[in-house]
Coordinates of C-alpha atoms in Angstrom, one line a residue:
M32 CA -100.6 -21.4 13.6
I33 CA -100.5 -18.8 16.9
L34 CA -100.1 -21.1 19.3
L35 CA -97.6 -23.1 17.6
R36 CA -95.2 -19.8 17.7
A37 CA -96.3 -18.8 21.1
E38 CA -94.7 -22.7 22.3
A39 CA -92.0 -23.0 20.5
L40 CA -91.1 -19.4 21.7
A41 CA -91.3 -20.7 25.2
F42 CA -89.1 -23.9 24.1
A43 CA -86.0 -21.6 23.2
S44 CA -85.7 -20.0 25.9
G45 CA -85.5 -23.0 27.9
L46 CA -83.2 -23.6 25.2
L47 CA -81.5 -20.6 26.1
I48 CA -80.8 -20.4 29.7
V49 CA -79.6 -24.1 29.3
L50 CA -77.4 -22.1 26.8
S51 CA -76.4 -19.9 29.9
F52 CA -73.8 -22.1 32.5
P53 CA -71.5 -24.1 32.2
K54 CA -70.1 -25.5 30.5
F55 CA -70.9 -25.3 27.2
G56 CA -72.9 -22.4 27.8
H57 CA -72.5 -18.8 28.7
G58 CA -73.7 -15.9 30.5
A59 CA -74.2 -12.8 28.6
V60 CA -77.4 -15.3 26.3
A61 CA -78.7 -15.5 29.9
W62 CA -79.6 -10.6 29.4
V63 CA -82.1 -12.3 26.8
A64 CA -82.5 -15.4 27.4
L65 CA -86.1 -15.1 28.9
A66 CA -87.4 -12.9 25.9
P67 CA -88.7 -14.9 23.7
L68 CA -91.3 -16.4 26.7
L69 CA -92.4 -13.4 27.7
I70 CA -93.6 -12.4 23.9
A71 CA -95.2 -15.6 23.9
L72 CA -96.9 -14.6 26.9
A73 CA -98.0 -11.3 26.2
G74 CA -100.2 -13.1 23.5
A75 CA -101.5 -16.1 25.1
P76 CA -105.0 -16.1 26.0
G77 CA -106.2 -16.6 29.1
P78 CA -103.4 -17.3 32.2
A79 CA -103.9 -21.1 32.2
H80 CA -101.8 -21.2 29.1
G81 CA -99.6 -19.3 29.4
F82 CA -99.0 -21.5 33.0
R83 CA -98.3 -24.3 30.4
L84 CA -95.9 -21.7 28.4
G85 CA -94.3 -22.1 31.2
Y86 CA -94.1 -25.5 31.5
I87 CA -92.2 -25.5 28.4
T88 CA -89.6 -23.6 29.7
G89 CA -89.2 -25.0 33.1
A90 CA -89.1 -28.1 31.2
I91 CA -86.6 -27.6 28.1
S92 CA -84.3 -25.6 30.7
S93 CA -84.2 -28.4 33.6
L94 CA -83.9 -31.4 31.6
G95 CA -80.4 -29.0 29.9
L96 CA -79.0 -28.3 33.0
V97 CA -80.0 -31.5 35.3
Y98 CA -79.8 -33.9 33.1
W99 CA -76.7 -35.3 34.6
T100 CA -78.8 -36.9 37.6
A101 CA -79.5 -39.6 35.6
T102 CA -76.5 -41.3 35.1
V103 CA -75.8 -41.2 39.0
V104 CA -78.7 -42.2 40.2
V105 CA -77.9 -44.9 37.6
Q106 CA -74.3 -45.5 38.3
Y107 CA -74.5 -45.1 41.9
G108 CA -77.6 -45.5 42.8
G109 CA -78.0 -49.0 41.3
L110 CA -80.9 -48.2 39.4
H111 CA -81.7 -49.7 35.2
L112 CA -81.2 -46.7 33.1
G113 CA -84.3 -46.6 31.9
L114 CA -85.7 -45.3 35.9
G115 CA -82.5 -44.0 36.2
I116 CA -84.1 -42.2 33.2
A117 CA -87.2 -41.5 34.6
V118 CA -85.9 -40.2 37.9
M119 CA -84.0 -37.9 35.9
V120 CA -87.9 -36.5 34.6
A121 CA -90.0 -36.0 37.6
L122 CA -87.0 -33.9 38.9
C123 CA -87.0 -31.7 35.4
L124 CA -90.6 -31.5 35.8
A125 CA -91.1 -31.2 39.4
L126 CA -89.1 -27.8 38.7
A127 CA -91.2 -26.7 35.8
L128 CA -94.1 -25.9 37.7
F129 CA -91.8 -23.1 39.2
P130 CA -91.6 -21.1 35.6
S131 CA -94.7 -22.5 34.6
L132 CA -96.8 -20.2 38.2
F133 CA -94.4 -17.2 36.7
G134 CA -96.0 -17.7 33.0
L135 CA -99.3 -17.7 34.7
L136 CA -98.5 -14.5 36.8
V137 CA -97.6 -13.1 34.2
V138 CA -100.6 -13.4 31.5
A139 CA -102.6 -12.8 34.4
W140 CA -100.5 -9.8 35.0
I141 CA -100.3 -8.7 31.2
R142 CA -104.5 -8.8 30.7
A143 CA -105.6 -6.0 34.3
L144 CA -102.7 -3.4 32.7
G145 CA -101.5 -4.4 29.2
P146 CA -98.3 -4.6 28.5
R147 CA -96.8 -2.4 31.3
G148 CA -97.6 -6.0 33.1
L149 CA -94.9 -7.2 31.5
L150 CA -92.7 -5.1 33.0
L151 CA -93.4 -6.8 36.4
S152 CA -92.9 -10.2 35.0
P153 CA -88.6 -9.7 37.4
L154 CA -91.9 -9.2 40.5
A155 CA -92.4 -12.8 39.4
W156 CA -89.6 -14.6 38.4
V157 CA -88.0 -14.0 41.4
A158 CA -90.5 -15.0 43.6
S159 CA -90.5 -18.7 41.9
E160 CA -86.8 -18.9 43.2
I161 CA -87.1 -18.4 46.5
L162 CA -90.7 -20.5 46.2
R163 CA -88.3 -22.9 44.6
G164 CA -85.8 -23.1 47.6
N165 CA -88.6 -23.0 49.9
T166 CA -90.9 -25.9 49.3
L167 CA -91.1 -29.3 48.7
C168 CA -88.7 -29.5 45.3
N169 CA -86.1 -27.3 48.0
F170 CA -83.5 -27.6 44.8
S171 CA -82.4 -24.1 44.1
W172 CA -79.6 -25.2 41.2
C173 CA -78.4 -23.2 37.9
L174 CA -80.9 -20.5 39.1
L175 CA -80.4 -18.1 36.4
G176 CA -78.4 -15.2 38.3
Y177 CA -75.7 -17.4 39.4
S178 CA -74.3 -17.5 35.1
Q179 CA -73.9 -13.7 35.5
Q180 CA -70.5 -15.1 37.8
P181 CA -68.1 -14.7 34.6
F182 CA -68.9 -10.8 35.2
P183 CA -67.7 -9.9 38.8
G184 CA -69.1 -6.3 37.7
F185 CA -72.6 -8.2 37.9
I186 CA -72.5 -9.3 40.5
Q187 CA -72.2 -7.0 43.6
I188 CA -75.4 -6.3 44.4
A189 CA -75.4 -9.9 45.5
R190 CA -74.3 -8.4 49.1
Y191 CA -77.7 -7.3 49.3
T192 CA -79.5 -9.6 47.8
A193 CA -78.0 -12.9 47.5
V194 CA -78.2 -14.4 43.9
Y195 CA -82.3 -13.3 43.3
G196 CA -80.6 -9.3 43.0
V197 CA -79.6 -10.8 40.2
S198 CA -82.4 -12.6 38.3
F199 CA -84.3 -10.1 37.7
L200 CA -81.7 -8.0 36.8
L201 CA -81.9 -10.2 34.2
A202 CA -85.5 -10.9 33.9
G203 CA -85.9 -6.9 33.5
V204 CA -83.8 -6.4 31.1
S205 CA -85.7 -9.5 28.9
A206 CA -88.9 -7.4 30.3
A207 CA -87.8 -5.1 28.5
L208 CA -86.3 -6.0 24.7
A209 CA -89.6 -8.0 25.0
Y210 CA -92.1 -4.6 26.2
I211 CA -89.9 -2.7 23.1
A212 CA -91.0 -5.9 20.4
L213 CA -94.4 -5.8 21.5
E214 CA -95.2 -2.1 22.1
K215 CA -95.7 0.7 19.1
R216 CA -95.7 4.1 20.6
A217 CA -92.0 5.0 20.1
G218 CA -92.0 7.8 23.5
P219 CA -93.1 4.4 26.2
R220 CA -89.9 1.8 23.7
W221 CA -87.8 4.8 24.6
M222 CA -88.6 5.6 28.2
V223 CA -88.9 1.7 29.3
G224 CA -85.4 1.1 27.1
L225 CA -83.5 3.7 28.6
V226 CA -84.6 3.1 31.8
T227 CA -83.5 -0.2 31.8
A228 CA -79.8 1.2 30.5
A229 CA -79.4 2.4 33.3
V230 CA -80.8 0.8 35.9
A231 CA -77.7 -2.2 34.5
A232 CA -75.1 0.7 33.8
G233 CA -75.2 1.1 37.6
V234 CA -75.6 -1.7 38.7
W235 CA -72.4 -2.5 36.7
I236 CA -70.3 0.5 37.7
H237 CA -71.6 0.4 41.7
G238 CA -69.8 -3.1 41.2
E239 CA -66.5 -2.0 39.3
W240 CA -66.4 0.7 42.0
L241 CA -66.0 -2.4 44.3
L242 CA -64.3 -4.3 42.8
G243 CA -61.2 -2.0 42.6
Q244 CA -62.1 -1.2 46.7
R245 CA -59.9 -3.8 49.8
W246 CA -62.3 -5.9 52.1
P247 CA -60.3 -5.6 55.6
E248 CA -58.7 -8.7 56.8
S249 CA -57.9 -9.7 60.3
G250 CA -55.7 -11.9 59.8
R251 CA -54.0 -14.1 56.8
V252 CA -53.6 -17.4 56.6
K253 CA -52.0 -20.1 53.7
V254 CA -54.6 -22.7 53.0
G255 CA -53.9 -25.9 51.5
L256 CA -56.5 -27.6 49.0
V257 CA -56.0 -31.8 49.4
Q258 CA -57.8 -33.4 45.9
A259 CA -56.8 -36.8 45.9
S260 CA -59.6 -38.0 42.8
I261 CA -60.8 -41.2 44.3
L262 CA -62.8 -42.2 41.8
Q263 CA -66.9 -43.7 44.2
D264 CA -66.3 -47.0 43.4
E265 CA -63.2 -46.7 45.6
K266 CA -64.0 -44.3 47.4
W267 CA -66.2 -45.8 48.8
D268 CA -64.0 -49.5 49.4
P269 CA -64.4 -50.5 52.3
D270 CA -60.5 -53.1 51.4
R271 CA -58.9 -49.3 50.4
A272 CA -60.2 -46.7 53.2
I273 CA -57.0 -47.2 54.6
E274 CA -54.6 -46.7 51.3
N275 CA -57.7 -43.5 51.0
V276 CA -56.6 -42.1 53.4
R277 CA -53.0 -42.2 52.9
R278 CA -53.3 -40.5 49.3
H279 CA -55.1 -38.0 51.7
V280 CA -51.6 -37.9 53.9
E281 CA -48.8 -38.4 51.7
L282 CA -50.5 -34.5 49.1
T283 CA -50.9 -33.2 52.4
R284 CA -46.9 -33.3 53.8
A285 CA -46.4 -31.9 50.3
A286 CA -48.9 -28.8 50.6
A287 CA -47.3 -28.1 54.0
A288 CA -43.9 -28.6 52.5
Q289 CA -44.9 -25.3 51.1
G290 CA -46.1 -23.6 54.0
A291 CA -49.4 -24.6 54.4
R292 CA -50.8 -23.9 57.8
L293 CA -55.0 -24.8 57.5
V294 CA -55.7 -27.8 54.9
A295 CA -58.3 -28.5 54.2
W296 CA -59.6 -32.7 53.1
P297 CA -62.6 -33.1 50.9
E298 CA -65.9 -34.5 51.5
S299 CA -65.7 -37.4 53.2
A300 CA -61.7 -37.9 53.0
V301 CA -62.3 -40.2 56.0
P302 CA -64.5 -42.6 54.7
F303 CA -66.0 -44.1 57.6
S304 CA -66.8 -42.4 61.5
F305 CA -63.4 -41.2 63.0
D306 CA -64.1 -41.4 66.7
R307 CA -64.9 -45.8 66.0
V308 CA -61.3 -46.0 64.4
P309 CA -58.3 -45.1 67.2
D310 CA -55.2 -45.8 64.2
V311 CA -56.2 -43.5 62.1
A312 CA -57.9 -41.1 64.7
E313 CA -54.3 -41.1 66.5
E314 CA -52.9 -41.3 62.6
L315 CA -53.9 -38.5 62.2
R316 CA -53.4 -36.4 65.1
A317 CA -49.7 -37.5 65.2
L318 CA -50.0 -36.2 61.4
V319 CA -51.6 -32.2 62.5
R320 CA -48.7 -32.1 65.7
Q321 CA -45.4 -33.1 63.3
L322 CA -46.5 -30.8 60.6
S323 CA -47.9 -28.0 62.4
I324 CA -51.3 -27.7 60.7
Y325 CA -54.6 -27.3 61.1
L326 CA -56.7 -30.3 59.6
L327 CA -60.4 -30.4 57.7
F328 CA -61.6 -33.7 56.4
G329 CA -64.5 -34.8 55.8
N330 CA -66.4 -38.1 57.6
D331 CA -69.5 -39.0 58.8
D332 CA -70.4 -39.6 62.6
H333 CA -72.7 -42.6 64.0
E334 CA -74.4 -43.0 67.7
D335 CA -75.9 -45.7 68.3
P336 CA -77.3 -45.8 71.6
P337 CA -78.2 -48.3 73.4
G338 CA -81.8 -49.1 73.6
G339 CA -82.3 -45.8 71.5
P340 CA -82.3 -45.3 67.7
Y341 CA -79.4 -45.2 64.5
R342 CA -78.2 -42.2 63.8
A343 CA -75.4 -40.8 61.0
W344 CA -74.4 -37.7 60.5
V345 CA -72.8 -36.2 57.2
A346 CA -70.0 -34.4 59.2
A347 CA -67.0 -32.3 58.9
K348 CA -64.0 -31.7 61.7
I349 CA -61.3 -29.3 62.3
L350 CA -58.3 -30.2 64.3
T351 CA -55.8 -27.6 66.3
P352 CA -52.2 -28.7 65.9
Q353 CA -51.9 -30.2 69.1
G354 CA -54.5 -32.7 68.2
E355 CA -57.5 -30.8 69.8
L356 CA -60.7 -31.1 68.2
A357 CA -61.2 -27.4 67.7
L358 CA -64.4 -27.6 65.1
R359 CA -68.0 -30.4 65.0
Y360 CA -69.8 -30.1 61.8
H361 CA -73.2 -32.2 61.0
K362 CA -74.2 -30.8 57.9
I363 CA -77.5 -29.4 57.7
R364 CA -79.5 -29.3 54.6
L365 CA -78.7 -33.1 53.1
V366 CA -79.2 -33.9 49.1
P367 CA -82.5 -35.4 48.8
F368 CA -82.8 -38.5 47.4
G369 CA -79.2 -39.3 48.0
E370 CA -78.6 -38.8 52.0
Y371 CA -82.2 -38.7 52.6
V372 CA -85.9 -40.0 51.7
P373 CA -88.4 -37.4 51.6
L374 CA -91.9 -38.3 52.5
Q375 CA -91.0 -42.2 53.2
P376 CA -94.1 -43.5 54.7
V377 CA -95.7 -41.6 51.4
L378 CA -93.3 -43.5 48.9
T379 CA -92.6 -46.6 50.8
L380 CA -96.4 -47.3 49.2
G381 CA -95.6 -46.3 46.2
G382 CA -94.8 -49.8 45.2
R383 CA -91.5 -52.5 44.1
F384 CA -90.2 -49.6 42.1
T385 CA -90.5 -46.1 44.4
A386 CA -89.9 -48.8 48.0
R387 CA -86.0 -50.0 46.6
L388 CA -85.1 -46.6 46.2
V389 CA -86.6 -45.5 50.1
R390 CA -84.3 -48.5 51.1
Q391 CA -80.5 -47.8 49.1
V392 CA -80.8 -44.3 49.6
A393 CA -78.4 -44.1 52.7
D394 CA -80.4 -42.3 55.8
F395 CA -78.6 -39.5 57.5
T396 CA -79.3 -37.2 59.5
P397 CA -79.8 -33.1 59.2
G398 CA -77.5 -31.2 62.0
D399 CA -78.8 -28.8 63.8
E400 CA -76.4 -25.8 65.2
Y401 CA -73.8 -23.4 62.6
S402 CA -70.5 -24.7 63.8
V403 CA -67.3 -21.9 64.1
G404 CA -64.7 -23.2 64.8
G405 CA -60.3 -21.6 66.1
V406 CA -57.9 -21.8 64.1
D407 CA -55.1 -19.1 65.1
G408 CA -57.6 -16.8 66.8
H409 CA -59.4 -16.2 63.9
H410 CA -63.3 -17.6 63.6
V411 CA -63.9 -20.2 60.6
S412 CA -66.8 -22.3 59.1
T413 CA -67.1 -24.6 56.9
F414 CA -70.0 -26.5 54.8
I415 CA -70.4 -29.5 52.9
C416 CA -71.2 -30.3 49.6
Y417 CA -75.4 -28.9 48.1
E418 CA -75.3 -26.5 51.0
A419 CA -73.3 -24.3 48.6
I420 CA -76.4 -23.6 46.7
F421 CA -78.6 -22.1 49.2
P422 CA -77.4 -18.5 50.5
D423 CA -79.3 -17.5 53.4
L424 CA -77.8 -21.0 55.1
I425 CA -74.1 -19.6 54.6
R426 CA -74.6 -16.8 54.9
Q427 CA -75.3 -17.7 59.1
F428 CA -71.8 -18.7 60.1
T429 CA -71.0 -15.9 58.2
A430 CA -73.8 -13.9 61.6
R431 CA -71.7 -15.8 64.4
G432 CA -68.5 -14.5 63.6
A433 CA -67.0 -16.9 60.6
E434 CA -63.7 -14.7 58.6
L435 CA -63.2 -17.8 56.3
L436 CA -65.6 -19.7 55.0
V437 CA -64.4 -23.8 53.2
N438 CA -66.7 -25.9 50.9
I439 CA -65.6 -29.6 51.1
T440 CA -67.9 -31.9 49.1
N441 CA -67.4 -34.5 46.5
D442 CA -68.4 -33.9 42.9
A443 CA -67.1 -37.4 41.8
W444 CA -70.5 -38.0 40.9
Y445 CA -70.8 -35.8 38.5
G446 CA -68.0 -37.5 36.2
Y447 CA -67.2 -34.4 33.7
S448 CA -70.4 -33.4 33.2
S449 CA -72.1 -30.1 33.5
A450 CA -72.4 -30.2 37.8
P451 CA -68.8 -29.3 39.2
Y452 CA -69.0 -26.5 37.0
Q453 CA -72.6 -25.1 37.4
H454 CA -71.4 -26.6 41.5
L455 CA -68.3 -24.1 41.3
A456 CA -69.8 -20.5 40.1
M457 CA -73.2 -21.3 42.4
A458 CA -70.2 -21.6 45.1
A459 CA -68.7 -18.4 44.8
F460 CA -71.4 -16.2 44.9
R461 CA -71.8 -17.2 48.9
A462 CA -68.1 -15.8 48.9
V463 CA -69.9 -12.8 47.6
E464 CA -72.9 -12.1 49.4
N465 CA -70.9 -12.8 53.2
E466 CA -68.1 -10.6 51.5
K467 CA -66.0 -13.5 52.5
Y468 CA -62.9 -15.5 50.7
L469 CA -64.0 -19.1 50.2
V470 CA -61.7 -22.1 49.8
R471 CA -63.5 -25.9 48.3
A472 CA -61.6 -28.8 47.9
A473 CA -63.2 -31.4 46.1
N474 CA -62.3 -34.9 46.1
T475 CA -62.0 -35.5 42.3
G476 CA -62.8 -30.7 41.2
I477 CA -63.2 -28.5 40.7
T478 CA -61.2 -27.1 43.6
G479 CA -60.5 -22.9 44.0
V480 CA -59.8 -20.4 45.4
V481 CA -62.5 -18.0 45.1
D482 CA -61.7 -13.8 47.0
P483 CA -64.2 -11.5 48.1
R484 CA -65.5 -10.3 45.5
G485 CA -66.8 -13.7 44.1
R486 CA -63.2 -13.8 41.1
I487 CA -62.0 -18.0 41.2
V488 CA -58.8 -16.5 41.8
E489 CA -57.2 -20.2 41.4
R490 CA -58.6 -23.7 40.5
T491 CA -57.8 -27.3 39.6
E492 CA -58.6 -28.9 36.3
L493 CA -61.1 -32.4 36.9
F494 CA -60.0 -35.7 38.1
R495 CA -56.3 -35.2 38.5
P496 CA -54.3 -35.8 41.7
A497 CA -53.4 -32.1 43.0
I498 CA -52.4 -29.6 46.1
L499 CA -53.3 -26.2 45.4
V500 CA -51.2 -24.1 47.7
R501 CA -52.8 -20.2 48.5
E502 CA -52.3 -17.2 51.2
V503 CA -56.0 -15.9 51.3
A504 CA -57.3 -13.2 54.1
F505 CA -59.6 -13.7 57.7
V506 CA -62.1 -10.7 56.8
P507 CA -64.3 -9.2 59.3
G508 CA -67.3 -8.4 59.4
T509 CA -70.0 -8.7 57.8
T510 CA -72.6 -8.0 54.7
F511 CA -75.8 -5.9 54.8
Y512 CA -77.2 -10.2 53.3
A513 CA -75.7 -12.3 56.1
Q514 CA -77.3 -10.1 58.2
H515 CA -81.0 -9.5 56.9
G516 CA -80.6 -12.2 54.2
D517 CA -83.8 -12.7 51.4
V518 CA -85.9 -9.7 52.2
F519 CA -85.3 -8.8 48.8
A520 CA -86.9 -12.0 47.2
W521 CA -89.5 -12.8 49.9
A522 CA -90.4 -8.7 49.2
C523 CA -89.9 -9.8 45.2
L524 CA -92.8 -12.5 46.0
T525 CA -94.3 -10.2 48.7
A526 CA -95.0 -7.5 46.0
A527 CA -96.4 -10.1 43.1
A528 CA -98.8 -11.8 45.7
A529 CA -100.8 -8.0 45.9
V530 CA -100.4 -7.5 41.7
T531 CA -101.6 -11.1 41.7
A532 CA -104.4 -9.6 44.1
A533 CA -105.1 -6.4 43.1
T534 CA -105.6 -7.6 39.1
W535 CA -108.0 -9.6 40.0
K536 CA -110.0 -7.1 42.3
K537 CA -109.9 -5.3 39.0
R538 CA -110.7 -7.5 36.8
R539 CA -113.8 -8.8 39.2

């Protein structure tokens, strides 16, 4: 009966994590989301049971947050519904391994240190998150801290710690609540409660102070963001390719009429190799000359040298008002099972299903250069779609002098699911971490403008053609995070390893 109660608490934590994120939840829930799991872990008979409880939390939260992957692989990957659900479940079960590691560590610490082990649990949580983004899974979608994007006062610590510092704070509050619920002595309960409240208040006060400060500016530019809202079955229809480009052209003219100097089109707005279709290339060059604009657009690049291997890249380019190329960027972080297949030689041995999956997935080459382009003498960088969830990647552009960040994406894959809302919230953190304006052009939405404090100051609706024109600042300089990267998260991992080693030695 006690074990069933523990499993129910783990299930509750998984559900609370789901309810912390858009579009169905609210970020306030995240402050208590881990408390039920931690209470269950405090009563677990051993680390193996802690692993199991963490796995339950991880599986439920993953199912609730990335359920939309089934639709993507069925509708656009051509898989049978049953196989699509199997792919989604397999992903969720893999993601659940990281909360299960958290559960295992916390139980080991509690067994060695007593209830005080709960108070160290934020180290284990952040360790699990940094491992999730830097191991085979490589899928940092909806880390706990992202739930706080609607509360700008609490996310300003991301300029030092990235999203991981916010996750640490949330896990710390849940740990304090669990400790207070389990500790029988009034003195320690009060001490933990007061210290936790003081830390949270300090983070919020510092954040509110930063929100009142103005960021430096080296200039301003009026940006036009184009949302043509082209559905997936139309976007990749070769008979519609030229027509789709011209839909972007018409919206660009409307943006330029409102004074836009830099116009951004979404990912793959030009759904073929720009250099291989000279008529379209010349049409776009004529467009920028006529309107006197910079044009940033997504397309694909291809290379097929005689006797050499064929290669393709997901790309973005900037054309100057003179029609010259100011930036060429090749996407560095590709979408697994969408733009490349990890472990291809292994998967092709897995039977007809896995062989079919490998054949149907595009095989792009990752880029290797953090490109920075020029717009009216200022430095601009762009990143593409899924790359928005990798803080350590985006900071590289700032470290190389970027003063404005442009995110281009095609979220049509996700329909009206939670994914477009989740994706925007995660992208907004990159603005805070780098203290830069982030402007976002999304094919079907959500297109938006995020200020250097992570506030979404303007946005569009899903699946409606739109242009968004707004003046933004070029913001020079860097932040602690942009300069030093994930030192906080790796320090948490190191500390978690040290605590584990110390407790293991103590038990021996």
